[in-house]
PDB file of C-alpha atoms in Angstrom:
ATOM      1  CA  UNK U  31    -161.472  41.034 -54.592  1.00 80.00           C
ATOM      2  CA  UNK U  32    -162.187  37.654 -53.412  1.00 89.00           C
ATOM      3  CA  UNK U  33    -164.421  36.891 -55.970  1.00 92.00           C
ATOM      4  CA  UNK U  34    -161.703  37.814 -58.977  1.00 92.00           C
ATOM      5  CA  UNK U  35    -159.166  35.993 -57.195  1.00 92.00           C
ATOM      6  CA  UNK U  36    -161.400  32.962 -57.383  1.00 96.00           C
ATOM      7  CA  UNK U  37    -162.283  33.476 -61.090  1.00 95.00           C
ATOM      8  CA  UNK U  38    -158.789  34.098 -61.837  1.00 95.00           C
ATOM      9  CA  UNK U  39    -158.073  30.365 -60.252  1.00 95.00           C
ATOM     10  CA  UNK U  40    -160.773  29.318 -62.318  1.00 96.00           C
ATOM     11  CA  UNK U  41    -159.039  30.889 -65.246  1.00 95.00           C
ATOM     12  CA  UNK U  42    -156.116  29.310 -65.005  1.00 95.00           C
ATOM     13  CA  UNK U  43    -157.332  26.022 -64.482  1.00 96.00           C
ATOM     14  CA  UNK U  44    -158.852  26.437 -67.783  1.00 95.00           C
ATOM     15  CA  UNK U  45    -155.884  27.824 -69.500  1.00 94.00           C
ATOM     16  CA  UNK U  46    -153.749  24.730 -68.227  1.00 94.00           C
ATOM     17  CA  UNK U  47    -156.405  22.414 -69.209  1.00 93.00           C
ATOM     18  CA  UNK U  48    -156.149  23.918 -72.523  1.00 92.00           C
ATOM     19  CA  UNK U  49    -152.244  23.564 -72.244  1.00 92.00           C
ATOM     20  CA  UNK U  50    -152.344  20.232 -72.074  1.00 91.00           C
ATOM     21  CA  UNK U  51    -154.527  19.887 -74.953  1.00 90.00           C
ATOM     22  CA  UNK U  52    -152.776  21.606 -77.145  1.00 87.00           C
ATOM     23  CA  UNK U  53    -149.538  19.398 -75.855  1.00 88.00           C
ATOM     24  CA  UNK U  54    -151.308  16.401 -77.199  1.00 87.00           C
ATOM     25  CA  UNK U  55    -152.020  18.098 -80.348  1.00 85.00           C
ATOM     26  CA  UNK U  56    -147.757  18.108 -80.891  1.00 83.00           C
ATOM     27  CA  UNK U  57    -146.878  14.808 -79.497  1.00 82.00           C
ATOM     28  CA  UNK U  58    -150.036  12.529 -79.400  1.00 80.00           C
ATOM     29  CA  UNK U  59    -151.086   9.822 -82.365  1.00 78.00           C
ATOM     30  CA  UNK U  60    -151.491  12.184 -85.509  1.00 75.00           C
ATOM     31  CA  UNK U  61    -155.073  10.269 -85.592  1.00 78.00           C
ATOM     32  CA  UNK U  62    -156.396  11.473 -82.145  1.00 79.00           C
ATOM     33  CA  UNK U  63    -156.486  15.433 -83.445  1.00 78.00           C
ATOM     34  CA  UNK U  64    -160.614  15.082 -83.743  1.00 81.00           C
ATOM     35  CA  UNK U  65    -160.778  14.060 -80.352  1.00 86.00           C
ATOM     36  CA  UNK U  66    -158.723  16.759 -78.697  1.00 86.00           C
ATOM     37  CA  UNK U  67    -159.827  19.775 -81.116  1.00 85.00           C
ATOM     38  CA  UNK U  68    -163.535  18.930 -79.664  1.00 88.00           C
ATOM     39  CA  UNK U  69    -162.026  18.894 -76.127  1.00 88.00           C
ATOM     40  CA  UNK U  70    -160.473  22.175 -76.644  1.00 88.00           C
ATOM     41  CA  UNK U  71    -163.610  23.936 -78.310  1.00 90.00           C
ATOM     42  CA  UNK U  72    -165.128  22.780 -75.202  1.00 92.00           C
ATOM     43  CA  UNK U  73    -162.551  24.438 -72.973  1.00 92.00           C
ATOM     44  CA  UNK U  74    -162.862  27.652 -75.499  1.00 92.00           C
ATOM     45  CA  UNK U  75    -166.622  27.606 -74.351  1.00 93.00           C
ATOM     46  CA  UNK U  76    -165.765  27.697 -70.850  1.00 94.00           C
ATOM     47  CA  UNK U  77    -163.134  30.311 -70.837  1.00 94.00           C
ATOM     48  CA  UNK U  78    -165.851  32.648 -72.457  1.00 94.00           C
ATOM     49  CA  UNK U  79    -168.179  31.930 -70.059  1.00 95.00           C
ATOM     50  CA  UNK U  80    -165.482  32.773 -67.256  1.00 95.00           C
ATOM     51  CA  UNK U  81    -164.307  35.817 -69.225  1.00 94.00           C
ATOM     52  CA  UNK U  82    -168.254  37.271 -69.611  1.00 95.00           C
ATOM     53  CA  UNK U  83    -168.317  36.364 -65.771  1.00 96.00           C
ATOM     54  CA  UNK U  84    -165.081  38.216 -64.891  1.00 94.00           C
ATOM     55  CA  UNK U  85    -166.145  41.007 -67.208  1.00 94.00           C
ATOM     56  CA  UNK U  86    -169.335  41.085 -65.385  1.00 95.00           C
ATOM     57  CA  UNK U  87    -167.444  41.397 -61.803  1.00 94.00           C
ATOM     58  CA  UNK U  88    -164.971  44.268 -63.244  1.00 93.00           C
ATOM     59  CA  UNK U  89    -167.805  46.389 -63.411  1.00 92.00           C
ATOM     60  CA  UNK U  90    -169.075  46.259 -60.167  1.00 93.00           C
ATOM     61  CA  UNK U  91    -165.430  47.776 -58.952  1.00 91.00           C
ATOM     62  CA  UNK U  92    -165.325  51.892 -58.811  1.00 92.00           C
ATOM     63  CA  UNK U  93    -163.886  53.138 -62.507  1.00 93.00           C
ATOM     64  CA  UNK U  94    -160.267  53.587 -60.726  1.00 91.00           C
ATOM     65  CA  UNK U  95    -160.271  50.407 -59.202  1.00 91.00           C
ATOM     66  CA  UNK U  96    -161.480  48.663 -62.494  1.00 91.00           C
ATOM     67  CA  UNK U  97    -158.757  50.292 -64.636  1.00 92.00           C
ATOM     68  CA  UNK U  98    -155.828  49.374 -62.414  1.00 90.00           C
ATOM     69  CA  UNK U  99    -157.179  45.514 -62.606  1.00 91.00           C
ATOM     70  CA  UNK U 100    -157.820  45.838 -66.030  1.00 91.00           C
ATOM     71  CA  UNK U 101    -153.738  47.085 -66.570  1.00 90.00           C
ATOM     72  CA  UNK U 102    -152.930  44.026 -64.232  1.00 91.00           C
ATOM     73  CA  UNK U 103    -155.033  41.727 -66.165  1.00 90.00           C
ATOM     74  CA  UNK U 104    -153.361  43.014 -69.534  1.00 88.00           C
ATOM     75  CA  UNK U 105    -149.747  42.626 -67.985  1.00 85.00           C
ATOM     76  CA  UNK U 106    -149.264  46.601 -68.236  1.00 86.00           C
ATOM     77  CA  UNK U 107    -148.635  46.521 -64.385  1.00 81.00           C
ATOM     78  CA  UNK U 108    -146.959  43.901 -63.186  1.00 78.00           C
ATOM     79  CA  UNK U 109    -146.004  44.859 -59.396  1.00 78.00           C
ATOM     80  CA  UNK U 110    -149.013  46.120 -58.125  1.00 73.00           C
ATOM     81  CA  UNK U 111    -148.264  46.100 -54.425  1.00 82.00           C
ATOM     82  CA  UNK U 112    -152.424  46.695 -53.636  1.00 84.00           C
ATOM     83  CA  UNK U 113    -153.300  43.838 -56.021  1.00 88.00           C
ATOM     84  CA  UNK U 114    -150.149  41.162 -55.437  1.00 90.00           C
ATOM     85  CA  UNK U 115    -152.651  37.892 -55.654  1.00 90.00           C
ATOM     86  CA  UNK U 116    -153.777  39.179 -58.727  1.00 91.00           C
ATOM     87  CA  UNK U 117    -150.894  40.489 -59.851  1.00 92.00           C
ATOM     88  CA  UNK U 118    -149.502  36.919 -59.570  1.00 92.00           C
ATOM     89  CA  UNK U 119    -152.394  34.817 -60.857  1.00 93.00           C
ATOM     90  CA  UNK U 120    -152.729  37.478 -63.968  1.00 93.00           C
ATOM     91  CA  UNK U 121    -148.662  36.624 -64.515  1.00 93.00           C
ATOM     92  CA  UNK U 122    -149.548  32.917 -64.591  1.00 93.00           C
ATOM     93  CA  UNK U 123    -151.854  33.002 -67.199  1.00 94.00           C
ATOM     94  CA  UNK U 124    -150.131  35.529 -69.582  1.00 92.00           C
ATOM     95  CA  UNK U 125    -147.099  32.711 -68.824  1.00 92.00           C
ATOM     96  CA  UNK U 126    -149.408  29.884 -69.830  1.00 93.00           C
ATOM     97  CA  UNK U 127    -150.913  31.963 -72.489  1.00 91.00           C
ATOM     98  CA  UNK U 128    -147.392  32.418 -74.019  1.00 92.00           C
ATOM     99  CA  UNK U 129    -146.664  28.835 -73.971  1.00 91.00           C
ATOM    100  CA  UNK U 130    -149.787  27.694 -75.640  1.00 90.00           C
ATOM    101  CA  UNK U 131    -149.315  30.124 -78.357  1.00 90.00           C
ATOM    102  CA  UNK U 132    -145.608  28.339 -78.857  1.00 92.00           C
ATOM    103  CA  UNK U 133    -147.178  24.816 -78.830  1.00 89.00           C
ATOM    104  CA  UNK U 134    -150.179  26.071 -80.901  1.00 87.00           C
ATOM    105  CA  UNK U 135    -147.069  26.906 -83.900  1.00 89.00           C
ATOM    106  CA  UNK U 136    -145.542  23.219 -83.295  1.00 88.00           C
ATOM    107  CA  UNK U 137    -148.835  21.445 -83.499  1.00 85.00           C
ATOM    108  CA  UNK U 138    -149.582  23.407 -86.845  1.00 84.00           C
ATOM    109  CA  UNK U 139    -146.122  22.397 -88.193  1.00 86.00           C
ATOM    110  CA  UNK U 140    -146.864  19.140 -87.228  1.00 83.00           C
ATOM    111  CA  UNK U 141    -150.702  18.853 -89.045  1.00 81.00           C
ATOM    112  CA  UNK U 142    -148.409  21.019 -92.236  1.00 84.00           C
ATOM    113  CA  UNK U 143    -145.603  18.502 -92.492  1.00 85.00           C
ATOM    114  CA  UNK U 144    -148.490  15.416 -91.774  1.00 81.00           C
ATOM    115  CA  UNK U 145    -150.954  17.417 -94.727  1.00 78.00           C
ATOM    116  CA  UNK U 146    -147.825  17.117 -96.894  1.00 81.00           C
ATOM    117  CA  UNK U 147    -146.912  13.434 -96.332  1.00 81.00           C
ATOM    118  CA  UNK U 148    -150.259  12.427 -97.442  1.00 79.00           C
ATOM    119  CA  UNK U 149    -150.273  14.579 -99.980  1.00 78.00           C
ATOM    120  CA  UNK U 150    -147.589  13.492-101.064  1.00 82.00           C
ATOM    121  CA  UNK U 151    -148.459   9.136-100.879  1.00 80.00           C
ATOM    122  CA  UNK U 152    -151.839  10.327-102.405  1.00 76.00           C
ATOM    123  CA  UNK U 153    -150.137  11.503-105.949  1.00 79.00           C
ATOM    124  CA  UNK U 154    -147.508   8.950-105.355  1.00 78.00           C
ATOM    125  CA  UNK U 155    -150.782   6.107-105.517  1.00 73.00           C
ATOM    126  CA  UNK U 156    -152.538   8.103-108.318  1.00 72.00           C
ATOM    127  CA  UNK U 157    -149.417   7.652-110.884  1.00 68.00           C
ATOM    128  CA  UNK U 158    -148.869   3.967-109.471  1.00 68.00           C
ATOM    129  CA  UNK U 159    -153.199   3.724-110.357  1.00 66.00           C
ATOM    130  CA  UNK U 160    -152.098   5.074-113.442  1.00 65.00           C
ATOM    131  CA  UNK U 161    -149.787   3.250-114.482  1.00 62.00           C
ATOM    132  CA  UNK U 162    -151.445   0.180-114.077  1.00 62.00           C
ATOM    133  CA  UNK U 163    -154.312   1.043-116.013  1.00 64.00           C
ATOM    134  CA  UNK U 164    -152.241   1.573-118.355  1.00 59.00           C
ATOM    135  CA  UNK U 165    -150.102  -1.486-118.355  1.00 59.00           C
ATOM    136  CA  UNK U 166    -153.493  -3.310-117.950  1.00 58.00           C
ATOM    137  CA  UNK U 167    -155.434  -1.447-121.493  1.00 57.00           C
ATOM    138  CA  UNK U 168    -151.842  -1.785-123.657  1.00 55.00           C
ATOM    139  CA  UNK U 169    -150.996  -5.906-122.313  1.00 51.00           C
ATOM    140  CA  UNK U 170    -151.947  -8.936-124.692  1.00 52.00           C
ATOM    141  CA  UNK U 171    -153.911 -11.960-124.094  1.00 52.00           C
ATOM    142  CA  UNK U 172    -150.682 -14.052-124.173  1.00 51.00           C
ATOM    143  CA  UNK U 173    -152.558 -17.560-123.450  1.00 54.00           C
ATOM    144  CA  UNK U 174    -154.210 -17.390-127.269  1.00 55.00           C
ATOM    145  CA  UNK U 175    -150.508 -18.111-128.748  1.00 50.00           C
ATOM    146  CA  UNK U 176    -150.025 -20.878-125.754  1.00 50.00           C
ATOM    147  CA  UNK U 177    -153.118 -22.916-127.434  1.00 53.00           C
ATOM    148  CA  UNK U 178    -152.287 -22.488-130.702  1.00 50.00           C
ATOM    149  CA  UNK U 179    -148.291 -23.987-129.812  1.00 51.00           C
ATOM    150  CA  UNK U 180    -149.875 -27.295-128.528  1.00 56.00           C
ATOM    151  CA  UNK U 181    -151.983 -27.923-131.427  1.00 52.00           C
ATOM    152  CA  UNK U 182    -148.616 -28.002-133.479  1.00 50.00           C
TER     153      UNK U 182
END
């Protein structure tokens, strides 16, 4: 069990990493989104490879052995008194799990409300376009009248 405690670490490293990323997402410079969204795909493609890994370990465990884990790793048991390391490292990551999901809803209401302010100065710079055009097809050539007053 060792070797799951280890991956677990490894797991939550990942999962804090990702934490923080998504963190930026809600309070860092609306114009550094590219930049993190890469860094967190590239945290996704870790945590896959961890959970194939941890997948991989699960079924070297006896089928009883592998279902109880499994229930600890899905927060159905959560005081496993054979299990307590991974009972607690399992709690951590459903914990940090829970708070990306909350920061994942504030940095979409953030990129929403952002979407909508430009949105919003893009129309607003469209009908100013337009109504220059406009002003600029109806005006006069006023300076044809200004040479024809000083000849008189």
């Amino acid at each position: 069990m060792e070797i799951l405690q280890e991956l677990l670490r490894e797991k939550l490293q990942i999962i804090e990493r990702y934490s923080q990323a998504t963190l930026r997402m809600v309070y860092d410079d609306i114009y550094s989104f590219g930049d993190i969204l890469s860094d967190r795909q590239l945290l996704i493609d870790e945590y896959t490879a961890l959970e194939d890994r941890i997948n991989a370990f699960l079924t070297t465990l006896s089928r009883d052995e592998r279902l109880i884990v499994e229930e600890i790793l899905a927060g159905v048991r959560t005081d496993d008194e054979n299990y307590p390391d991974i009972t607690r490292l399992s709690q951590k990551i459903n914990t940090a799990a829970l708070l990306i999901n909350k920061n994942d809803k504030l940095a979409i209401s953030r990129v929403t409300a952002e979407r909508g302010d430009i949105l919003e100065r893009l129309q607003s710079n469209q009908k100013s376009s337009q109504v220059i055009r406009y002003v600029g097809g109806a005006s006069y050539d006023v300076t044809k009248g200004a040479t024809l007053n000083q000849k008189y």
